[in-house]
Coordinates of C-alpha atoms in Angstrom, one line a residue:
M1 CA 0.0 0.0 0.0
S2 CA 2.8 2.4 0.9
A3 CA 4.6 1.7 -2.4
R4 CA 1.4 2.5 -4.3
L5 CA 1.0 5.8 -2.4
D6 CA 4.6 6.8 -3.1
A7 CA 4.0 6.3 -6.8
L8 CA 1.0 8.6 -6.9
P9 CA 2.8 11.9 -6.7
A10 CA 5.2 10.9 -9.5
A11 CA 2.4 9.9 -11.7
S12 CA 0.4 13.0 -10.9
V13 CA 3.1 15.3 -12.1
E14 CA 3.9 13.4 -15.3
P15 CA 3.4 15.9 -18.2
V16 CA 0.4 15.4 -20.4
R17 CA 1.4 14.0 -23.8
R18 CA 0.0 15.9 -26.8
S19 CA -0.2 14.9 -30.4
P20 CA 1.9 17.0 -32.8
P21 CA -1.1 18.9 -34.1
G22 CA -2.2 19.7 -30.6
L23 CA 1.3 20.8 -29.6
L24 CA 1.5 23.0 -32.7
L25 CA -1.8 24.7 -31.8
A26 CA -0.7 25.2 -28.2
R27 CA 2.5 26.9 -29.4
V28 CA 0.5 29.1 -31.9
A29 CA -1.9 30.1 -29.2
A30 CA 1.1 31.0 -26.9
M31 CA 2.6 33.2 -29.6
C32 CA -0.7 34.9 -30.3
L33 CA -1.0 35.7 -26.6
V34 CA 2.5 37.2 -26.6
E35 CA 1.6 39.4 -29.6
L36 CA -1.6 40.5 -27.8
Q37 CA 0.5 41.6 -24.8
K38 CA 2.5 43.8 -27.2
L39 CA -0.6 45.4 -28.6
R40 CA -1.7 46.5 -25.1
H41 CA 1.3 48.8 -25.0
D42 CA 0.8 50.2 -28.5
R43 CA -2.7 51.8 -28.4
T44 CA -1.6 55.2 -29.6
E45 CA -0.4 53.8 -32.9
L46 CA -3.8 52.1 -33.5
L47 CA -5.5 55.5 -33.2
T48 CA -3.1 57.4 -35.4
R49 CA -3.3 54.8 -38.1
A50 CA -7.1 55.4 -38.2
I51 CA -6.5 58.9 -39.6
Q52 CA -5.7 57.8 -43.1
P53 CA -8.9 55.7 -43.7
A54 CA -10.9 58.4 -42.1
L55 CA -9.6 61.0 -44.6
W56 CA -10.4 58.6 -47.5
L57 CA -14.0 58.3 -46.4
L58 CA -14.5 62.0 -45.4
I59 CA -12.8 63.6 -48.4
F60 CA -12.5 61.2 -51.3
G61 CA -15.7 59.4 -50.5
E62 CA -17.8 62.5 -50.0
V63 CA -16.4 64.3 -53.0
F64 CA -16.9 61.4 -55.5
T65 CA -20.3 60.8 -54.1
R66 CA -21.3 64.3 -55.1
L67 CA -19.5 64.1 -58.5
R68 CA -21.2 60.8 -59.4
A69 CA -18.2 60.1 -61.6
I70 CA -17.9 56.4 -60.8
P71 CA -21.1 54.5 -61.6
T72 CA -22.1 52.0 -58.9
G73 CA -25.7 51.3 -59.8
N74 CA -28.2 52.0 -57.1
I75 CA -25.6 52.0 -54.4
P76 CA -24.3 55.4 -53.2
Y77 CA -20.6 55.7 -53.9
L78 CA -19.7 56.2 -50.2
D79 CA -21.4 52.9 -49.4
Y80 CA -19.5 51.3 -52.2
L81 CA -16.2 52.8 -51.0
A82 CA -16.4 51.9 -47.3
P83 CA -15.5 48.2 -47.6
G84 CA -12.7 49.1 -49.9
I85 CA -11.2 51.5 -47.4
L86 CA -11.6 48.9 -44.7
A87 CA -9.5 46.5 -46.7
Q88 CA -7.1 49.3 -47.5
S89 CA -6.5 50.1 -43.9
A90 CA -5.8 46.4 -43.1
L91 CA -3.3 46.3 -46.1
F92 CA -1.4 49.4 -44.9
I93 CA -1.1 47.9 -41.4
A94 CA 0.1 44.5 -42.4
I95 CA 2.4 45.2 -45.3
F96 CA 5.1 46.8 -43.1
Y97 CA 5.0 44.0 -40.4
G98 CA 8.3 42.7 -41.7
I99 CA 10.0 45.8 -40.2
Q100 CA 9.1 44.4 -36.7
I101 CA 10.7 41.1 -37.5
I102 CA 13.9 42.8 -38.6
W103 CA 13.9 44.9 -35.4
E104 CA 13.5 41.8 -33.4
R105 CA 16.5 40.2 -35.3
D106 CA 18.6 43.3 -34.5
A107 CA 17.7 43.2 -30.9
G108 CA 18.5 39.5 -30.6
V109 CA 15.0 38.5 -29.8
L110 CA 14.4 36.4 -33.0
A111 CA 17.5 34.3 -32.5
K112 CA 16.4 33.4 -29.0
L113 CA 12.9 32.5 -30.3
L114 CA 14.4 30.3 -33.0
V115 CA 16.4 28.2 -30.6
T116 CA 13.3 27.3 -28.5
P117 CA 11.1 24.3 -29.4
T118 CA 8.5 26.6 -30.9
P119 CA 8.0 25.8 -34.6
R120 CA 8.7 28.6 -37.0
V121 CA 5.2 28.4 -38.4
A122 CA 3.9 29.2 -34.9
L123 CA 6.1 32.3 -34.7
V124 CA 4.8 33.5 -38.1
T125 CA 1.2 32.7 -37.3
G126 CA 1.5 34.7 -34.1
K127 CA 2.7 37.7 -36.2
A128 CA -0.2 37.2 -38.7
F129 CA -2.7 37.0 -35.8
A130 CA -1.3 40.3 -34.4
A131 CA -1.7 41.9 -37.8
G132 CA -5.3 40.7 -37.9
V133 CA -6.1 42.1 -34.5
R134 CA -4.7 45.5 -35.4
A135 CA -6.7 45.4 -38.6
L136 CA -9.9 44.5 -36.7
V137 CA -9.4 47.6 -34.5
Q138 CA -9.0 49.7 -37.7
A139 CA -12.1 48.0 -39.1
L140 CA -14.1 49.0 -36.1
V141 CA -13.0 52.6 -36.5
V142 CA -13.9 52.6 -40.2
L143 CA -17.3 51.0 -39.5
V144 CA -18.2 53.5 -36.9
L145 CA -17.2 56.4 -39.1
A146 CA -19.0 54.9 -42.0
A147 CA -22.2 54.5 -39.9
L148 CA -21.9 58.2 -38.8
L149 CA -21.7 59.2 -42.5
G150 CA -24.9 57.3 -43.2
V151 CA -23.4 54.2 -45.0
G152 CA -26.0 51.5 -45.1
L153 CA -24.1 48.7 -43.2
T154 CA -25.5 45.4 -42.2
A155 CA -26.2 44.7 -38.5
N156 CA -26.4 40.9 -39.1
P157 CA -24.0 39.3 -36.5
V158 CA -23.2 36.4 -38.9
N159 CA -22.1 38.9 -41.6
L160 CA -20.1 40.9 -39.1
L161 CA -18.3 37.7 -38.0
G162 CA -17.6 36.8 -41.6
M163 CA -16.2 40.3 -42.1
A164 CA -13.8 39.8 -39.1
V165 CA -12.6 36.5 -40.6
V166 CA -12.1 38.1 -44.0
V167 CA -10.1 41.0 -42.5
V168 CA -7.9 38.6 -40.5
L169 CA -7.2 36.4 -43.5
G170 CA -6.3 39.3 -45.7
S171 CA -4.1 40.8 -43.0
A172 CA -2.4 37.5 -42.4
F173 CA -1.5 37.2 -46.1
F174 CA 0.0 40.7 -46.4
C175 CA 1.7 40.4 -43.1
C176 CA 3.4 37.2 -44.2
L177 CA 4.2 38.7 -47.6
S178 CA 6.0 41.5 -45.7
I179 CA 7.9 38.9 -43.6
T180 CA 8.8 37.0 -46.8
I181 CA 10.2 40.2 -48.3
A182 CA 12.1 40.8 -45.1
G183 CA 13.6 37.4 -45.3
L184 CA 14.8 38.2 -48.8
V185 CA 16.2 41.7 -48.5
L186 CA 17.3 41.5 -44.8
S187 CA 17.2 45.3 -44.4
R188 CA 14.7 47.7 -42.9
D189 CA 15.4 50.4 -45.5
R190 CA 15.0 48.0 -48.4
L191 CA 11.8 46.6 -47.0
M192 CA 10.4 50.0 -46.4
G193 CA 11.2 51.0 -50.0
I194 CA 9.7 47.8 -51.5
G195 CA 6.6 48.1 -49.2
Q196 CA 6.0 51.6 -50.3
A197 CA 6.5 50.6 -53.9
I198 CA 3.9 47.8 -53.9
T199 CA 1.3 49.1 -51.5
M200 CA -0.4 51.6 -53.9
P201 CA -0.2 49.3 -56.9
L202 CA -1.9 46.6 -54.8
F203 CA -4.6 49.0 -53.8
F204 CA -5.3 50.6 -57.2
A205 CA -5.1 47.2 -59.0
S206 CA -8.1 46.0 -57.0
N207 CA -11.8 46.8 -57.0
A208 CA -11.5 48.9 -53.8
L209 CA -12.2 52.2 -55.5
Y210 CA -14.1 51.3 -58.7
P211 CA -16.0 48.3 -60.2
V212 CA -14.2 45.6 -62.1
E213 CA -16.4 46.4 -65.1
L214 CA -14.7 49.8 -65.5
M215 CA -11.2 48.4 -65.6
P216 CA -9.2 47.8 -68.8
E217 CA -8.5 44.2 -69.5
W218 CA -4.9 44.2 -68.2
L219 CA -6.1 45.7 -64.9
K220 CA -8.9 43.1 -64.6
V221 CA -6.2 40.4 -64.9
A222 CA -4.2 42.1 -62.1
N223 CA -7.3 42.3 -59.9
Y224 CA -8.0 38.6 -60.3
A225 CA -4.5 37.8 -59.2
N226 CA -4.6 40.2 -56.3
P227 CA -5.9 38.8 -53.0
L228 CA -7.0 42.3 -52.0
G229 CA -9.6 42.1 -54.8
Y230 CA -11.2 39.0 -53.2
E231 CA -11.1 40.6 -49.8
V232 CA -12.9 43.7 -51.0
D233 CA -15.5 41.6 -52.9
A234 CA -16.2 39.6 -49.8
L235 CA -16.4 42.7 -47.6
R236 CA -18.9 44.3 -49.9
G237 CA -21.1 41.3 -50.1
L238 CA -21.1 40.9 -46.3
L239 CA -21.4 44.5 -45.3
I240 CA -23.6 46.2 -47.9
G241 CA -25.2 43.2 -49.6
T242 CA -23.8 43.6 -53.1
P243 CA -23.5 40.4 -55.3
A244 CA -20.3 38.6 -54.3
H245 CA -18.6 35.3 -54.8
L246 CA -18.2 34.5 -51.1
A247 CA -17.2 30.9 -51.5
L248 CA -14.5 31.7 -54.0
D249 CA -13.4 34.8 -51.9
F250 CA -13.0 32.8 -48.7
A251 CA -11.2 29.9 -50.5
V252 CA -8.7 32.2 -52.2
L253 CA -8.0 34.1 -49.0
V254 CA -7.5 30.8 -47.0
V255 CA -5.2 29.3 -49.6
A256 CA -3.3 32.6 -50.0
A257 CA -2.8 33.1 -46.3
G258 CA -1.8 29.5 -45.7
T259 CA 0.7 29.5 -48.6
M260 CA 2.3 32.8 -47.5
I261 CA 2.6 31.6 -43.9
S262 CA 4.5 28.5 -45.1
I263 CA 6.8 30.6 -47.3
A264 CA 7.5 33.2 -44.6
S265 CA 8.2 30.4 -42.1
A266 CA 10.7 28.8 -44.5
L267 CA 12.5 32.2 -44.8
L268 CA 12.4 33.1 -41.1
G269 CA 15.7 31.3 -40.4
R270 CA 17.5 33.3 -43.1
L271 CA 16.8 36.5 -41.1
A272 CA 18.7 35.2 -38.0
R273 CA 21.9 34.2 -39.8

């Protein structure tokens, strides 16, 4: 009896064995919590980044609504524009996330993380999650401002949940695209230059500002190859009820985000060399 009692404490403290997928999910969740802790100390930046989408809605949207220069059918142009500006704000946040990775490399943080048992895909997924959370905060600001301007947004909680998923997936793709570029150029200055060079072409080569029907053929091809175009299409369908290809939009965003997470994870070690 005493031998059995002596064995109980040892058995009770034995670590719980997890399957590889469960262990990976636990590590991803841990990295997401770490990124959330960082966001708590960065609230001012979240507010200052809301200025640009607010200006797009207040100035560009109001002016072009009065001009009626862009035909959007029975939908007021400001209503048509709001989902595009929401996607734009998420893009602008995520596309420079590689700078943070390079800063962590220079500070020695990245090297310490890479020698832990945490998989690289968990580290990258944590960054993508943080970009998604930042984008959701921006989305809330844009939605409140759009509602104050009289945009006819949906109040359906299922649609709003779908909107949140779309924003997170789009932000994850562009965040990991930025990390991939960082893994290739290895320099903050080069990354900043490339980020600035591709941001506006990505934005204007999408349906964020104007319908696809108005685009020349070459720009239509660019829009179909641009994940931002699928993000905007899904956001319009969910928020203002325009015809959208939601199944295709979600499929493209999921595949694009997953592929870019894999590529960024493969290049992460190159940053720490």
